[in-house]
Coordinates of C-alpha atoms and ligand atoms in Angstrom, one line a residue:
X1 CA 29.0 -161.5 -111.7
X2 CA 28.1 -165.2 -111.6
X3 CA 27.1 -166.8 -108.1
X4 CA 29.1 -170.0 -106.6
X5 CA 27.9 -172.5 -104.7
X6 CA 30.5 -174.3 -102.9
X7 CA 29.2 -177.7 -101.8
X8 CA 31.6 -178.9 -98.5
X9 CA 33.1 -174.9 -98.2
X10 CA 33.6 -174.9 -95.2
X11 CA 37.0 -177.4 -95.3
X12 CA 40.0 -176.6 -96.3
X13 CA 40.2 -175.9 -99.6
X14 CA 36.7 -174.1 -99.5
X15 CA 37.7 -172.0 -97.1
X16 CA 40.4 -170.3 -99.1
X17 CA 38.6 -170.9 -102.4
X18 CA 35.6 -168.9 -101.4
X19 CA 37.7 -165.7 -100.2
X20 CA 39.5 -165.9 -103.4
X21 CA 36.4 -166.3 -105.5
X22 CA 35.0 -162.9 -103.3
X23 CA 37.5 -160.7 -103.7
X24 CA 37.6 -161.6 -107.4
X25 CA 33.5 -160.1 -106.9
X26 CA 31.5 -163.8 -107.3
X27 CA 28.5 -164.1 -104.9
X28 CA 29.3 -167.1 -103.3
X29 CA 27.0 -169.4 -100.9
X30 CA 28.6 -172.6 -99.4
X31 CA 26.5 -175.5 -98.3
X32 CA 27.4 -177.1 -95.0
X33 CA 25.9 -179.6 -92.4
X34 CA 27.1 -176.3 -90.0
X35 CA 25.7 -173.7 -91.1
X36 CA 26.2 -170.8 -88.8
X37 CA 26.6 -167.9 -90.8
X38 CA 25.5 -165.5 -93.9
X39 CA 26.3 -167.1 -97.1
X40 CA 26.1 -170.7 -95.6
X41 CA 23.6 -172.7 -96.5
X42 CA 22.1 -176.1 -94.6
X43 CA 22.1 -179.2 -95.6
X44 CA 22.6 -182.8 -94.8
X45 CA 23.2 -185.2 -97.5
X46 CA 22.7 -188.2 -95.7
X47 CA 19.2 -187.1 -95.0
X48 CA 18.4 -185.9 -98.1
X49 CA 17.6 -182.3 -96.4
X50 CA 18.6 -178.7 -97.6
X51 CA 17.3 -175.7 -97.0
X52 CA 16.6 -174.5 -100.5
X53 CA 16.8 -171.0 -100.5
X54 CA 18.9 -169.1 -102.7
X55 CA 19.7 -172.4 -105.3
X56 CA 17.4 -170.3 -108.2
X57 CA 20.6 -167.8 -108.3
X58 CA 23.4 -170.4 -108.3
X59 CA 25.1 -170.8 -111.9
X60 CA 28.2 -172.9 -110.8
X61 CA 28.3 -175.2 -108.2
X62 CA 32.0 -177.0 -106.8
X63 CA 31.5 -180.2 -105.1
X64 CA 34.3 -180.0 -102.1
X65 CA 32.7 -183.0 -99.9
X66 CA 33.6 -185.9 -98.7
X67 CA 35.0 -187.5 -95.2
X68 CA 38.6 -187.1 -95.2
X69 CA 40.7 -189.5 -96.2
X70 CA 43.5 -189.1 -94.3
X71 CA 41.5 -188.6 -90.8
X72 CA 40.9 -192.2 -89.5
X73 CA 42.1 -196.2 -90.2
X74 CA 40.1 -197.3 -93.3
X75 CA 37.9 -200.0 -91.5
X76 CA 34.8 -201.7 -93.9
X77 CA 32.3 -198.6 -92.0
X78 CA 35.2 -195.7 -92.8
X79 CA 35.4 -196.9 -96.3
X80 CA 31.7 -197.4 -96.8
X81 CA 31.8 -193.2 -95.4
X82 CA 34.8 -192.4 -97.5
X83 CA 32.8 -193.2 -100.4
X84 CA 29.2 -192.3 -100.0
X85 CA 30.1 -189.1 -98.6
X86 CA 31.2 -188.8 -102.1
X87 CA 28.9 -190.3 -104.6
X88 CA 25.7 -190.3 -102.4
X89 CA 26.4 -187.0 -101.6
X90 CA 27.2 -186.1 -105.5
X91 CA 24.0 -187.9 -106.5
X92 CA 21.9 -186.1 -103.6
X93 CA 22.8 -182.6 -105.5
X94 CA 22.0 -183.7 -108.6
X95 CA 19.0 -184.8 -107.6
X96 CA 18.1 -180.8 -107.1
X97 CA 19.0 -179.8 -110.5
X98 CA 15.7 -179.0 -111.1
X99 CA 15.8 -176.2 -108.3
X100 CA 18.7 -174.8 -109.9
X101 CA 17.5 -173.2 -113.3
X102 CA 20.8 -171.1 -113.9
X103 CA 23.2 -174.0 -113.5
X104 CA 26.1 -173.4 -116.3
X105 CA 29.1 -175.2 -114.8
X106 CA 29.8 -178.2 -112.7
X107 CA 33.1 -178.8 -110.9
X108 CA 34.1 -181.6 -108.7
X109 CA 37.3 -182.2 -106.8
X110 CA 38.7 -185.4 -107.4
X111 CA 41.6 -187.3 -106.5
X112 CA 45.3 -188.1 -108.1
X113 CA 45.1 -191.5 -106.2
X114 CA 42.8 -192.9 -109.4
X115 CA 46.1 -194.4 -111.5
X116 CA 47.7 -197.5 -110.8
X117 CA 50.4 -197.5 -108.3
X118 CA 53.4 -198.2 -111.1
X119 CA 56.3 -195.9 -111.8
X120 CA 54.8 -194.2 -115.1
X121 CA 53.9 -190.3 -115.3
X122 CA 50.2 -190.9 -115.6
X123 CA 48.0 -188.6 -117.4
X124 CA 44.4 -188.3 -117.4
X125 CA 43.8 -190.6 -120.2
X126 CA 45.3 -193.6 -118.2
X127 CA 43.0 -196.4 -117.1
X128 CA 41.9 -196.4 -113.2
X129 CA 44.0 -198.3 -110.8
X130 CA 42.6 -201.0 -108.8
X131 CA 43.2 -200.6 -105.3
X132 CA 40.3 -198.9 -103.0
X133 CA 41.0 -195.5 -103.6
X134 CA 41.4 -195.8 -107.5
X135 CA 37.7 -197.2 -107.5
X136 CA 36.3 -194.8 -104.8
X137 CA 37.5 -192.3 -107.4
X138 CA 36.0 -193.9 -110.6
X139 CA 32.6 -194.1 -109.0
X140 CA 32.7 -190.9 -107.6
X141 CA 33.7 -189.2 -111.0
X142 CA 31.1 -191.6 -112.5
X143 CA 28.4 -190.0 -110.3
X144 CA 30.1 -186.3 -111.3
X145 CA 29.2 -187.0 -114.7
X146 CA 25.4 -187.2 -113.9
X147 CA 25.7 -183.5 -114.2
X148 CA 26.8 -183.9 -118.1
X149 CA 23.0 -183.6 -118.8
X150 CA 22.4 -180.3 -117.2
X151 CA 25.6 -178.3 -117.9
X152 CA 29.6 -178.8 -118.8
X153 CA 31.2 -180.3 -116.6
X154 CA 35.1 -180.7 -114.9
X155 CA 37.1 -182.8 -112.6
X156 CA 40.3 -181.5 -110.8
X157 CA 42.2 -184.6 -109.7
X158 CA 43.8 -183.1 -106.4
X159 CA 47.1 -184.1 -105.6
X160 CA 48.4 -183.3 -101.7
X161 CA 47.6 -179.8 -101.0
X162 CA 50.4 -177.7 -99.5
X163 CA 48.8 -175.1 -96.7
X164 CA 50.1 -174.1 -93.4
X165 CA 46.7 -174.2 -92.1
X166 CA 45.8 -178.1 -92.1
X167 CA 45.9 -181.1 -94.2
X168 CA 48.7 -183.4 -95.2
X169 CA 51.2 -181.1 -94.4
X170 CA 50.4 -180.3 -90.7
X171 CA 50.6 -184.0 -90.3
X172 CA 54.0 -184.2 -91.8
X173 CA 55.8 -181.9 -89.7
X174 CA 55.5 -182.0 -86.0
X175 CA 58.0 -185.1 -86.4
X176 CA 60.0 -182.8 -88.7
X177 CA 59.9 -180.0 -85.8
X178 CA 60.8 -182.5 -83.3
X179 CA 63.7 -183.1 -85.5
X180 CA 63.2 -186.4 -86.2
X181 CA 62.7 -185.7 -90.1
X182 CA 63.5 -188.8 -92.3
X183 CA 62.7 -190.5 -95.2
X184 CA 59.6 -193.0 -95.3
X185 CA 59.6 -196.5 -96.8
X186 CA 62.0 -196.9 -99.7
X187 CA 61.4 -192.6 -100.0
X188 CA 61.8 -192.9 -103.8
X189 CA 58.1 -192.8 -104.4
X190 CA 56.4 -190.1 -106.0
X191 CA 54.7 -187.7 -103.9
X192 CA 52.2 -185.3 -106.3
X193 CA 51.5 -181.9 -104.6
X194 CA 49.9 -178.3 -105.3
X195 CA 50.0 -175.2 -103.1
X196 CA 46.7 -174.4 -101.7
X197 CA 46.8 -170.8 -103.8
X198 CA 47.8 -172.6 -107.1
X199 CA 44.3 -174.9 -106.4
X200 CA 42.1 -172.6 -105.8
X201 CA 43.2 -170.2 -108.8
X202 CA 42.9 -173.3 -111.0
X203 CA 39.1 -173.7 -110.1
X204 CA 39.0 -169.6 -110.9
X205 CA 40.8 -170.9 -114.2
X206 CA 38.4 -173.6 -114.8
X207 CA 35.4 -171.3 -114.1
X208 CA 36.5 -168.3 -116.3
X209 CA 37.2 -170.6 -119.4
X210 CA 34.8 -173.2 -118.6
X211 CA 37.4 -176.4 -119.6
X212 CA 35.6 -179.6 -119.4
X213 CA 36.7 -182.9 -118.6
X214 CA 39.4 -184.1 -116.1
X215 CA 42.7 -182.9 -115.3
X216 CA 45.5 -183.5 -112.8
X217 CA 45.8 -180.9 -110.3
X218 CA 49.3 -181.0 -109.9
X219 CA 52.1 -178.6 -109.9
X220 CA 54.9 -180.8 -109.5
X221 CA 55.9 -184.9 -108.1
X222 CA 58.9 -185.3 -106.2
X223 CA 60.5 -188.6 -104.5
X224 CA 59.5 -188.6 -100.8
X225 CA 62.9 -188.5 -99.8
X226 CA 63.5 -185.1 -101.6
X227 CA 60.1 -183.8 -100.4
X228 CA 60.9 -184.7 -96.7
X229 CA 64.4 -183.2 -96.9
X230 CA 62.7 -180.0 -98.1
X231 CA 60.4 -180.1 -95.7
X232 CA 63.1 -180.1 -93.2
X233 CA 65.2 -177.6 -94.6
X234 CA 62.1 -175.0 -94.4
X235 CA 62.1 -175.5 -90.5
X236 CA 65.5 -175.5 -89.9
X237 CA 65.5 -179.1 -89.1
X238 CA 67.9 -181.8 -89.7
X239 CA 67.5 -184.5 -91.8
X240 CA 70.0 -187.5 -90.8
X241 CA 67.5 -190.4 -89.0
X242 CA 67.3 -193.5 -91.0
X243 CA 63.8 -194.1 -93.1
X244 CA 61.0 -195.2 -91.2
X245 CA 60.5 -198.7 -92.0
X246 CA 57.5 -199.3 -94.2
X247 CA 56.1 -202.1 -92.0
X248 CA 56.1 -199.5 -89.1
X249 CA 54.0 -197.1 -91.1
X250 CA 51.5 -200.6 -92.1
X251 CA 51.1 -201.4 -88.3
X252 CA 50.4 -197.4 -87.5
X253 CA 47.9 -196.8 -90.4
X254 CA 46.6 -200.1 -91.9
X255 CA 45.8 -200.5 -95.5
X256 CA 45.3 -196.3 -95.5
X257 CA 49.3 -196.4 -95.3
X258 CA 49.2 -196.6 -99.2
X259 CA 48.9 -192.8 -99.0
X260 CA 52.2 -192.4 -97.5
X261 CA 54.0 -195.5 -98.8
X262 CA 52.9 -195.8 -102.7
X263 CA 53.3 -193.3 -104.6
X264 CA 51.6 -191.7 -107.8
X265 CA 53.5 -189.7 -110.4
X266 CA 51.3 -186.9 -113.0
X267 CA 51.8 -185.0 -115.9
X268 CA 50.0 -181.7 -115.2
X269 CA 50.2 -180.6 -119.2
X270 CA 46.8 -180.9 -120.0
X271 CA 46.0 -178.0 -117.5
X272 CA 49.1 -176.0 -118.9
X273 CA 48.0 -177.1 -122.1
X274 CA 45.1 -175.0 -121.1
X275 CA 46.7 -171.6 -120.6
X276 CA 46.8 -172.5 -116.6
X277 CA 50.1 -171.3 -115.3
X278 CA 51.5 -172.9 -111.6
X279 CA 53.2 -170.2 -109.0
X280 CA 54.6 -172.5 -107.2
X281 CA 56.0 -175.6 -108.8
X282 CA 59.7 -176.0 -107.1
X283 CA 59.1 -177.8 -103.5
X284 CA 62.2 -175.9 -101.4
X285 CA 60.7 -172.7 -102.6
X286 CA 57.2 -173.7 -102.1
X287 CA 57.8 -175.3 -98.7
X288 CA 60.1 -172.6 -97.7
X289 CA 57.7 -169.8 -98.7
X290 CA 54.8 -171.4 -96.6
X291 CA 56.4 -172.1 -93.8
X292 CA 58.8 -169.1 -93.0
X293 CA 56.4 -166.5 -93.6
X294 CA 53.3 -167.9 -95.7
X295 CA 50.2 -167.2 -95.0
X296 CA 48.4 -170.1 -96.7
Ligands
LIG301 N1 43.3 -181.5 -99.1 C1 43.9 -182.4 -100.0 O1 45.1 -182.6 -99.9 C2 43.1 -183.1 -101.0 C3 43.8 -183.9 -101.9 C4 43.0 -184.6 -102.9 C5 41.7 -184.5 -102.9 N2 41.0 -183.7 -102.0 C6 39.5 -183.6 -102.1 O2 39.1 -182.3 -102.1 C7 37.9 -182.2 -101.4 C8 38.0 -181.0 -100.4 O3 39.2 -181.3 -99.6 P1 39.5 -180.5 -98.2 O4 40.9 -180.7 -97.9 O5 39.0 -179.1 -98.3 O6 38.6 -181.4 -97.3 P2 38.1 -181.1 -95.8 O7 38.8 -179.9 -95.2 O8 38.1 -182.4 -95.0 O9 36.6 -180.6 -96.0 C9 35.6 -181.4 -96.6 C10 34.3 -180.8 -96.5 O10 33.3 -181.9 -96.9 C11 32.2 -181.8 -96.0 N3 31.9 -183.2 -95.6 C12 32.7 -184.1 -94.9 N4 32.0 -185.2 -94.7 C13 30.8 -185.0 -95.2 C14 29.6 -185.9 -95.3 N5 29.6 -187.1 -94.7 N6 28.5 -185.4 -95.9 C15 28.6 -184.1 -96.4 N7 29.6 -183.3 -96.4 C16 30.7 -183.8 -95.8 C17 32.6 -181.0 -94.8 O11 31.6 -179.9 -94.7 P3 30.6 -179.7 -93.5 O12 31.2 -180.5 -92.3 O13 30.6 -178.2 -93.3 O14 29.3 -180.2 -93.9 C18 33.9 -180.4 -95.1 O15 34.0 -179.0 -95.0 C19 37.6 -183.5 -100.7 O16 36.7 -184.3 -101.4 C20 39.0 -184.2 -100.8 O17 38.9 -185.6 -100.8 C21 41.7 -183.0 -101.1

């Protein structure tokens, strides 16, 4: 069986993604600034450190890192971390190429938020958007492509991941739970998603028929209004307040309320195109599922 590295495995995606890719009977190794146990290995990107044993058996690697996005106001410094824990970070690993002999495959996460902000159903062929996050994402698939030379490569263009244990959705629901679920902004933009079981069984897809190229992660895009109403629904919740203004959500978050406020609509055929088939692609079911007795 082929042996993973999983660069930033120890988030949240990685987590679940590496005790997938174990039961499944891959060796996996993950590479953290952490690392604490067996299977983890050290590094630190920023100071070009890593403790190199073990890279000689690696034949895949998937790039997980980065600061996340969601975590703090986008100031000039957060930005200038957004994006070289990204690139710099990218261009640091393929700096060690040369340690890694076996290297077949290269797979980088990526991010839906790459199109511009318009109401067409994007696909991966579209042009990159303008705004901070669609260039962030250009360089940072740029960078990706470094690896071209040494192997084939693919980009997963994540869309919100759906898990009960953290991300986007944690943040969503404690005012849902408080009952004070509602709308936000005009709540008819699109909001892409993917369950956290559908992701990581797409990078098992990607890995076991080695696709190339990139491709939008995303099982399904509905309006915010229809996703928040879900989300109440699935905790019992009611869903009557009027929408949070959108200029409340600008003073709150800054210029990183674009992730809440604009919205991004993606066809997902090329994956399906692919053979890749989604679980979980209705939100009331999905959201539902997770949150009344999911263990995702
Ligand atoms: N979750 C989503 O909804 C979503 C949506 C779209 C795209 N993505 C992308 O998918 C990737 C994984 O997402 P996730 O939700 O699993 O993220 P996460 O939970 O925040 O984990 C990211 C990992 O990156 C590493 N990391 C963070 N800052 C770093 C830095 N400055 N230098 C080196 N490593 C750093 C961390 O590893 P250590 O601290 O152990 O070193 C951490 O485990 C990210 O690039 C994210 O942007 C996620």
């Amino acid at each position: 069986m082929k042996t993973v590295l999983i660069a930033g495995g120890s988030g949240l995606i990685g987590k679940k993604l590496n005790q997938i890719l174990s039961k499944k009977g891959y060796k996996v190794y993950t590479l953290t600034r952490n690392a604490k146990h067996r299977g983890q290995i050290y590094w630190n990107p920023a100071q070009q450190t890593i403790e190199g044993k073990h890279l000689d058996k690696v034949n895949i690697i998937i790039n997980l890192t980065g600061e996340n996005i969601g975590e703090k106001r986008w100031t000039s410094e957060r930005k200038k971390a957004l994006q070289e824990s990204r690139s710099k970070t990218t261009q640091f690993l393929h700096s060690l190429v040369a340690n890694i002999p076996n290297l077949e495959y290269y797979i980088s996460a990526s991010g839906i938020n790459c199109y511009e902000q318009d109401k067409k159903i994007h696909v991966e062929s579209d042009p990159y958007g303008t705004d901070f996050l669609a260039k962030l994402v250009k360089e940072w698939e740029a960078v990706s492509d470094l690896f071209q030379s040494n192997c084939k490569v693919a980009k997963l263009r994540i869309s919100m991941v759906l898990s009960k244990r953290g991300g986007a959705l944690d943040k969503m629901l404690l005012p849902v739970k408080l009952g004070l679920g509602s709308p936000i902004g005009t709540g008819t933009q699109m909001m892409p998603w993917i369950h956290i079981e559908d992701l990581c069984n797409l990078f098992v897809h990607a890995i076991e028929n080695q696709i190339t190229g990139t491709f939008n992660a995303v099982a399904n895009c509905d309006t915010n209004h229809d996703f928040m109403k879900a989300l109440a629904k699935a905790v019992n919740r009611p869903f009557f307040m009027p929408k949070v203004p959108a200029f409340l959500i600008k003073l709150m978050l800054g210029e990183m309320s674009v992730l809440v406020l604009d919205g991004t609509n993606a066809s997902n055929e090329k994956i399906k195109n692919t053979g890749f088939v989604f679980q979980h692609d209705n939100i009331e079911t999905t959201l539902a599922s997770l949150l009344k007795n999911g263990k995702d």
